[in-house]
Short mmCIF file of C-alpha atoms in Angstrom, two decimals:
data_model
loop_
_atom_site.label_atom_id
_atom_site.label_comp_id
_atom_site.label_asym_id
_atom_site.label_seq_id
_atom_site.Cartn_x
_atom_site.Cartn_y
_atom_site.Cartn_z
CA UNK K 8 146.63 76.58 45.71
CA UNK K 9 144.87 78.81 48.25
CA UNK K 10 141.24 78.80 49.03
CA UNK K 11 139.11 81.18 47.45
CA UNK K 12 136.56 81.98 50.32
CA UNK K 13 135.40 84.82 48.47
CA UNK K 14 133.37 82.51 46.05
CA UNK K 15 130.90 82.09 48.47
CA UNK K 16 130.15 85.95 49.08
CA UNK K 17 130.35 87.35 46.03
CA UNK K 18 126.27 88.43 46.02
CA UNK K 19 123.31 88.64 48.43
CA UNK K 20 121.83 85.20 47.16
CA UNK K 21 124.97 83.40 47.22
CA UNK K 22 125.78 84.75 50.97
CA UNK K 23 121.96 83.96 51.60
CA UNK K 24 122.02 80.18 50.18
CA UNK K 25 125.04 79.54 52.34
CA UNK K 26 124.55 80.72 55.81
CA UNK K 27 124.44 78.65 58.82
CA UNK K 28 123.27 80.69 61.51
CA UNK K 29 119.43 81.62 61.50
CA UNK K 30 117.18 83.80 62.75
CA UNK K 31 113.40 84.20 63.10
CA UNK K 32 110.59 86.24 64.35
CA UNK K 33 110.04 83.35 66.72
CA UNK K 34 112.72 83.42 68.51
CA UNK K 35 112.41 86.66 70.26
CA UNK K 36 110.89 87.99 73.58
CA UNK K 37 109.56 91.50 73.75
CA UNK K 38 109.58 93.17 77.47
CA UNK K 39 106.69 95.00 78.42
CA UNK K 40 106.42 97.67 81.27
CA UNK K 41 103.07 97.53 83.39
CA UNK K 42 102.20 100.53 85.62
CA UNK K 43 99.64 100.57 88.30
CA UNK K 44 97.23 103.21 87.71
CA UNK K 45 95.41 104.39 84.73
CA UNK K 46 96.02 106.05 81.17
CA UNK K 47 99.55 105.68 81.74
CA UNK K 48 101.31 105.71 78.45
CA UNK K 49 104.88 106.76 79.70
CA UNK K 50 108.43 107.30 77.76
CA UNK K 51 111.54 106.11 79.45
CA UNK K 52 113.88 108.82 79.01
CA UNK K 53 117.06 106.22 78.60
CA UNK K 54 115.17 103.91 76.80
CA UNK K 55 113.83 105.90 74.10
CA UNK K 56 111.00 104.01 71.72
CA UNK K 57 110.09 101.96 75.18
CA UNK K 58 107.19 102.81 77.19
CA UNK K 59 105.60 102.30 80.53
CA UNK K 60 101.38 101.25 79.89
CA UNK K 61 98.99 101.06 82.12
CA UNK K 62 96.70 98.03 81.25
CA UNK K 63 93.83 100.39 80.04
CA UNK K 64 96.82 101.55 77.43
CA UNK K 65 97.76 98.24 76.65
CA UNK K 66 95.99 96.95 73.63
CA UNK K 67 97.77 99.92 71.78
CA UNK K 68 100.96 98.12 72.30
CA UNK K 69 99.67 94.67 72.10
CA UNK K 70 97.77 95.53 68.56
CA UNK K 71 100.91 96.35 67.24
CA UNK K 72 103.00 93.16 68.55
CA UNK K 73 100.60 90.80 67.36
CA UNK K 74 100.64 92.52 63.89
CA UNK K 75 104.46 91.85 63.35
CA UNK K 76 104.38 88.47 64.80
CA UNK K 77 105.92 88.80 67.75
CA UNK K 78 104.38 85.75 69.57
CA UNK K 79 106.39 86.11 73.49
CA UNK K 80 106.09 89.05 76.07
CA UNK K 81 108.06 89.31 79.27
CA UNK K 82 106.01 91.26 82.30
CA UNK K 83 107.64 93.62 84.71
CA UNK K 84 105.41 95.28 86.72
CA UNK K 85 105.35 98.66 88.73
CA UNK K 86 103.37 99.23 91.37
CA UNK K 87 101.96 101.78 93.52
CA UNK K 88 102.65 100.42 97.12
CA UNK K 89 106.39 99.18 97.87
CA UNK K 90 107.03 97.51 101.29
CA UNK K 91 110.03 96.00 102.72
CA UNK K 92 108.90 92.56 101.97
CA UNK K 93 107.32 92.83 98.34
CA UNK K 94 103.36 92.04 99.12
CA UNK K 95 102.55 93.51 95.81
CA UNK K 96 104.62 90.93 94.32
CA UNK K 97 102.68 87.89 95.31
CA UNK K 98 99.35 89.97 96.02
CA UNK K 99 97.10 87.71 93.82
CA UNK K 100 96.00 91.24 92.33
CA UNK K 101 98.98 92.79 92.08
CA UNK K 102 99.77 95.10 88.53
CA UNK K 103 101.34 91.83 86.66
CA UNK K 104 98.24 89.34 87.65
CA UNK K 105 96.15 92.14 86.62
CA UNK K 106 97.93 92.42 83.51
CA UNK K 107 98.21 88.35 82.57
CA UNK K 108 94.48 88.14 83.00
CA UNK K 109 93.89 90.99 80.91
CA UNK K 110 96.23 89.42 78.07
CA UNK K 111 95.04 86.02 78.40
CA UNK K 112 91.34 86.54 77.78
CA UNK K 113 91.83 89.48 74.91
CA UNK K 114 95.08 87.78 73.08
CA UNK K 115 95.08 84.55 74.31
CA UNK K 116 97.60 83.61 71.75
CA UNK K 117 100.52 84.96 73.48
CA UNK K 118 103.32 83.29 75.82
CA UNK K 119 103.55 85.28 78.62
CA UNK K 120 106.36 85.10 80.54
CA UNK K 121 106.39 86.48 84.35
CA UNK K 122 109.91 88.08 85.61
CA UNK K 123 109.62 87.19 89.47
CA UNK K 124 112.00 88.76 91.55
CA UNK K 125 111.26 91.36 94.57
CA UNK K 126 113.27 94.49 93.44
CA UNK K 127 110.37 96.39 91.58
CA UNK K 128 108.01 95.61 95.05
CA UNK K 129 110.70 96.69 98.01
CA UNK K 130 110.48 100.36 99.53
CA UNK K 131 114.51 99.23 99.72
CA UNK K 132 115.22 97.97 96.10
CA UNK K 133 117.07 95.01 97.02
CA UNK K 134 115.58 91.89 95.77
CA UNK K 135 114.88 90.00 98.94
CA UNK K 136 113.73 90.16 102.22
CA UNK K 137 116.56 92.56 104.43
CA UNK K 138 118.36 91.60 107.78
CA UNK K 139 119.38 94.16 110.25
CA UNK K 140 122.55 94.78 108.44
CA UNK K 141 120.81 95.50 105.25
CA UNK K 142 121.87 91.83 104.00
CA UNK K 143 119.73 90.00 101.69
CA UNK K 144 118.18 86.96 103.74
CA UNK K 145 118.18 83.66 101.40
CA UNK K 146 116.18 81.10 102.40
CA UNK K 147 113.38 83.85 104.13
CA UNK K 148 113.05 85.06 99.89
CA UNK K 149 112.80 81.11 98.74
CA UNK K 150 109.26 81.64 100.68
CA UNK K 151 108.04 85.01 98.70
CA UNK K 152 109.89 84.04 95.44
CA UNK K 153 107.21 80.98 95.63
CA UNK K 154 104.47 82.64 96.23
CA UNK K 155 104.56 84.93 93.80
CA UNK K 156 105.32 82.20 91.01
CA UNK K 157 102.35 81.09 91.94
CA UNK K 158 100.19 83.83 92.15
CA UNK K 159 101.60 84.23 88.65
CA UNK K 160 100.69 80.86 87.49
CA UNK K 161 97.07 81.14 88.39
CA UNK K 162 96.78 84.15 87.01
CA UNK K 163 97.44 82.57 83.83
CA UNK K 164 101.84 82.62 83.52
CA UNK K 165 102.79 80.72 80.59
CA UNK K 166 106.48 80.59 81.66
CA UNK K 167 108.03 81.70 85.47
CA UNK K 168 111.10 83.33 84.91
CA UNK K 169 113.07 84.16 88.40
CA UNK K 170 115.67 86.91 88.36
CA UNK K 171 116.86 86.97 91.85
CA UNK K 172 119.45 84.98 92.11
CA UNK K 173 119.16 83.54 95.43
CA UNK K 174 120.55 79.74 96.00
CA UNK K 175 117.57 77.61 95.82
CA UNK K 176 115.19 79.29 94.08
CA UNK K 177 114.42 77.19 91.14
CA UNK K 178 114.00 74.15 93.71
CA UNK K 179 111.67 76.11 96.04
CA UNK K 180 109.64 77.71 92.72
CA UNK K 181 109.41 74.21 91.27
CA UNK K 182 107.64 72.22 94.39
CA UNK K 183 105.81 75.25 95.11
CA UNK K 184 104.47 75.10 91.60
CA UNK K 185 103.88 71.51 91.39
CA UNK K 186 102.36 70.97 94.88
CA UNK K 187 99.53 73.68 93.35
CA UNK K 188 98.79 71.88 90.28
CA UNK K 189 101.01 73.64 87.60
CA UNK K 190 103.65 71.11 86.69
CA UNK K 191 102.98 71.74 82.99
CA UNK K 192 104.48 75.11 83.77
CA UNK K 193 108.15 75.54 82.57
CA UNK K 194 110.62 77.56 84.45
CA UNK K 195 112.56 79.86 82.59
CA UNK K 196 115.68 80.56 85.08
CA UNK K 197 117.89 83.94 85.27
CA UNK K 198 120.97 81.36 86.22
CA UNK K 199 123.66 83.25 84.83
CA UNK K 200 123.22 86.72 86.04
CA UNK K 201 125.63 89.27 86.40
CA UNK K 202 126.28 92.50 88.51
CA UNK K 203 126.57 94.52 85.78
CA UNK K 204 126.57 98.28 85.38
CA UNK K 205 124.47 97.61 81.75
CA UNK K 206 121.52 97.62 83.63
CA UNK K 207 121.36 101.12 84.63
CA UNK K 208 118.28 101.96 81.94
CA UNK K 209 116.27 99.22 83.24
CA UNK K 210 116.30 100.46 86.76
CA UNK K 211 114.24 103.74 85.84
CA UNK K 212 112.00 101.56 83.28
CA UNK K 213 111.37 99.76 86.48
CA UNK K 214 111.58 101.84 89.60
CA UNK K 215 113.81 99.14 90.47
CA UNK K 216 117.27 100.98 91.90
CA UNK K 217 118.41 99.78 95.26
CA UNK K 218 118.11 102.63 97.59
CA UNK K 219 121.54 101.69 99.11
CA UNK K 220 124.99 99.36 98.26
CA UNK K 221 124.38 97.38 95.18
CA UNK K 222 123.66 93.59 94.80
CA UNK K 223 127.17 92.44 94.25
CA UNK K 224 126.27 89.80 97.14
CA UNK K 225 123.62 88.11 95.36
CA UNK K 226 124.26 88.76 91.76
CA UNK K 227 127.48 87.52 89.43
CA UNK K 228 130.95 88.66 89.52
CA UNK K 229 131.65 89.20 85.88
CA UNK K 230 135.82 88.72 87.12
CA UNK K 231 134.99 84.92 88.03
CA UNK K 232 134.46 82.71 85.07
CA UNK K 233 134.76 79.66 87.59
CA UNK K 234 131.20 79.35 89.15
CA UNK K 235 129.30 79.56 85.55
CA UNK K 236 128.19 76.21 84.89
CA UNK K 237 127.62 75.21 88.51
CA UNK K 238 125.18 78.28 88.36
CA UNK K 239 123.85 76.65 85.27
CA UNK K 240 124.11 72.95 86.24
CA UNK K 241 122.48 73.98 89.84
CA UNK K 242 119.10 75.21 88.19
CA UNK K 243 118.72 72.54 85.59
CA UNK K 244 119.32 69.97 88.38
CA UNK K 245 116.75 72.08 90.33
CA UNK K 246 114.08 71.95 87.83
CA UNK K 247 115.08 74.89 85.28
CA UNK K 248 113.80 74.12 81.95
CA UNK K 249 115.73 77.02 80.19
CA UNK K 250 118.54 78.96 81.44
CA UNK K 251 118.84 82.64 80.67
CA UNK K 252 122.34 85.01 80.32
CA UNK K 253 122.34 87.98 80.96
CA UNK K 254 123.51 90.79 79.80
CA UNK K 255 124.20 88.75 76.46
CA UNK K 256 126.55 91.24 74.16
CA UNK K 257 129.54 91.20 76.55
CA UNK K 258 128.74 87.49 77.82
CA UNK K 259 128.69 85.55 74.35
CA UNK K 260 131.88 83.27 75.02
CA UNK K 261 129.46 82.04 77.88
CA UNK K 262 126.23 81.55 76.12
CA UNK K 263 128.94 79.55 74.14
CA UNK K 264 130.40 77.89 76.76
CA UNK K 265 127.15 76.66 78.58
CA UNK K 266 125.41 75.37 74.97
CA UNK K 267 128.60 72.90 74.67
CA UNK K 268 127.95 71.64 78.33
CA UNK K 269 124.46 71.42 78.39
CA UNK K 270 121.71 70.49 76.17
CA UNK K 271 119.22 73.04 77.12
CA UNK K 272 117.56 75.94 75.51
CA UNK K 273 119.73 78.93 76.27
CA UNK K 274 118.31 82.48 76.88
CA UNK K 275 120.38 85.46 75.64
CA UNK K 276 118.73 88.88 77.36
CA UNK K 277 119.93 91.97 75.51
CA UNK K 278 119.49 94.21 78.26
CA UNK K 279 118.28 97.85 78.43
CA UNK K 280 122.12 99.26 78.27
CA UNK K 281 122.63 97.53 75.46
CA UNK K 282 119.52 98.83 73.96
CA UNK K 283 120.15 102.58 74.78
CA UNK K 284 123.58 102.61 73.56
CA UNK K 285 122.76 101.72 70.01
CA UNK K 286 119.75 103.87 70.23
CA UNK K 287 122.01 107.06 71.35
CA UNK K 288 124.38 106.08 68.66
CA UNK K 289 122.00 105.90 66.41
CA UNK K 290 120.10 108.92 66.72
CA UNK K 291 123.36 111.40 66.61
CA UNK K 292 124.14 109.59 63.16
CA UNK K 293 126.93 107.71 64.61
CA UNK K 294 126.22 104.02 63.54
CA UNK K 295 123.44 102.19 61.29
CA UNK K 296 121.20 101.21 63.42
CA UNK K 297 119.55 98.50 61.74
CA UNK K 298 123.12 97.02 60.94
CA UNK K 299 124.35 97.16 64.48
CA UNK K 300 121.17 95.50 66.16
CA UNK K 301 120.74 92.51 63.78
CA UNK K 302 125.11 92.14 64.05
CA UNK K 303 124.77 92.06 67.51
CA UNK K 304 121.61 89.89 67.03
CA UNK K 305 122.92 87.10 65.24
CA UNK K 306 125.86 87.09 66.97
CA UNK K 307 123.77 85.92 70.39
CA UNK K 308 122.37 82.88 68.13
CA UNK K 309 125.51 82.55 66.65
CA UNK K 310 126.82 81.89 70.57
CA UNK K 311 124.36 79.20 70.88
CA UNK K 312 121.31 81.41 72.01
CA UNK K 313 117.84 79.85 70.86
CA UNK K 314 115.97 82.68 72.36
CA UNK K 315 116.65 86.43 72.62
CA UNK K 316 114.82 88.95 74.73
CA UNK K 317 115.21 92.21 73.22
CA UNK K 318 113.58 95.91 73.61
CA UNK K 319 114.39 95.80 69.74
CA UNK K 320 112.10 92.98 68.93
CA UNK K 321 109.78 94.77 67.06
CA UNK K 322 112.37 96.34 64.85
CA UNK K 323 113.61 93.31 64.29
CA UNK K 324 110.18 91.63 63.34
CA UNK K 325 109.76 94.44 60.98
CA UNK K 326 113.37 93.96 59.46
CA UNK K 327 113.10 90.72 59.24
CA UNK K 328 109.69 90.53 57.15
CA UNK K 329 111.57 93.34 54.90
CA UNK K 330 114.14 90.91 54.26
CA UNK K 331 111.64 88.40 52.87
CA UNK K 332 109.92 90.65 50.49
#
């Protein structure tokens, strides 16, 4: 006799009763956008919904976050000077220091996470420190990777995330860190990170475009499956205490892949080209939005994902408490 699998979704409390894969408001990271300057409240044309703030702005923002539960924020930061070796990035009162200490002592009960990288602080774009040739110097961006961490950290970082994706970081981040009294501070690592052309919203959000090539040298070839878990296994060994993937959508079978080699809290970033697509979709009529998102949603934590940053988080908070009603 055949199986009757249909038992088991014939109504929304039976399908409810049985699932397996879960999702809450806790699980999810909202980015934020931090301008230098004032009264900056800012659209990003290909990220519609998402702003740019200025801190004066930000309590607009923040109000509303709190309110649906959202309980993580991700910084990026845009500043007003750019130089070819990122001082605003590890200037102890740079636009993201600013901003933690404003968050911290007005809603202290957020995690804020710090995105450290140099690409938003260059006059270049690229995310490290330049040679001659206009290639990316390793070791010389270990040194301003650090500080910056750390300027971060006393400035009151809950988690150091690194995006660069230069060998070593983690290793560097972590003594630096440690050696200046923050070994209670987790690293949250960009360890699987690939060149990928989904990114192109996030680069005006962030002012962060390299001015020339691309960062094929330093960032993932999404051809080569081979060098994924010694990306991985490299930053837990170096002192990573979660491991991010990015994009997720088109990267699940490795969020997969990395959850049944290591036991470690895996990341899933559901980057800004992800984001706009649906939106654009969405507001010609083309797709459900709500549907798509939370399909695409679950499908990360189905991968193995325990946390999921997301421009849609406070959709999804609000979705989510509807479903509870």
């Amino acid at each position: 006799m055949f199986k009757r699998h249909r038992r088991l979704r014939i109504n929304k409390n039976m399908r409810n009763l049985v699932k397996d894969v879960y999702l809450d408001i806790d699980d999810l990271v909202y980015p934020l956008f931090i301008e230098e300057g004032a009264d900056i409240k800012s659209e990003i044309p290909s990220m519609p919904g998402i702003y740019r703030y200025s801190i004066d702005r930000l309590k607009e923002e923040l109000d509303e976050v709190q309110a649906l539960g959202i309980k993580a924020l991700l910084l990026f930061g845009i500043p007003k000077h750019k130089d070819d070796r990122a001082g605003e990035a590890y200037n102890d009162h740079g636009i993201v220091q600013e901003a933690l200490r404003y968050i911290k002592k007005d809603y202290p009960d957020f995690l804020v996470i710090t995105d450290v990288c140099n690409c938003e602080y260059t006059d270049h774009g690229h995310c490290g420190i330049l040679d001659e040739n206009g290639y990316v110097l390793n070791d010389v961006t270990l040194e301003l990777l650090a500080k910056t961490a750390v300027s971060h950290a006393k400035a009151g970082a809950d988690i150091i995330a690194p995006s660069d994706m230069m060998d070593g970081r983690i290793e560097k981040i972590r003594e630096e860190l440690d050696k200046n009294g923050f070994e209670n501070t987790p690293v949250m690592s960009y360890a699987v990170k690939f060149s990928s052309a989904f990114y192109g919203p996030f680069r005006d959000a962030a002012d962060s475009a390299p001015k020339f090539g691309d960062r094929k040298s330093y960032q993932m070839d999404y051809r080569a499956e081979f060098d994924v878990l010694s990306e991985a296994f490299e930053d837990i060994k170096q002192g990573a205490d979660m491991i991010i993937v990015k994009p997720a959508l088109a990267y699940l079978d490795l969020i997969a892949k990395i959850k049944q080699e290591y036991n470690i809290p895996i990341v899933a970033y559901s980057v800004s080209g992800e984001y706009s697509m649906v939106k654009a979709a969405a507001q010609n009529g083309w797709i459900d939005e709500k549907a798509v998102v939370m399909e695409k949603i679950y499908a990360m934590k189905r991968a193995g994902a325990s946390i999921i940053i997301t421009y849609y988080a406070k959709n999804i908070a609000e979705w989510l408490r509807e479903e509870r009603k």
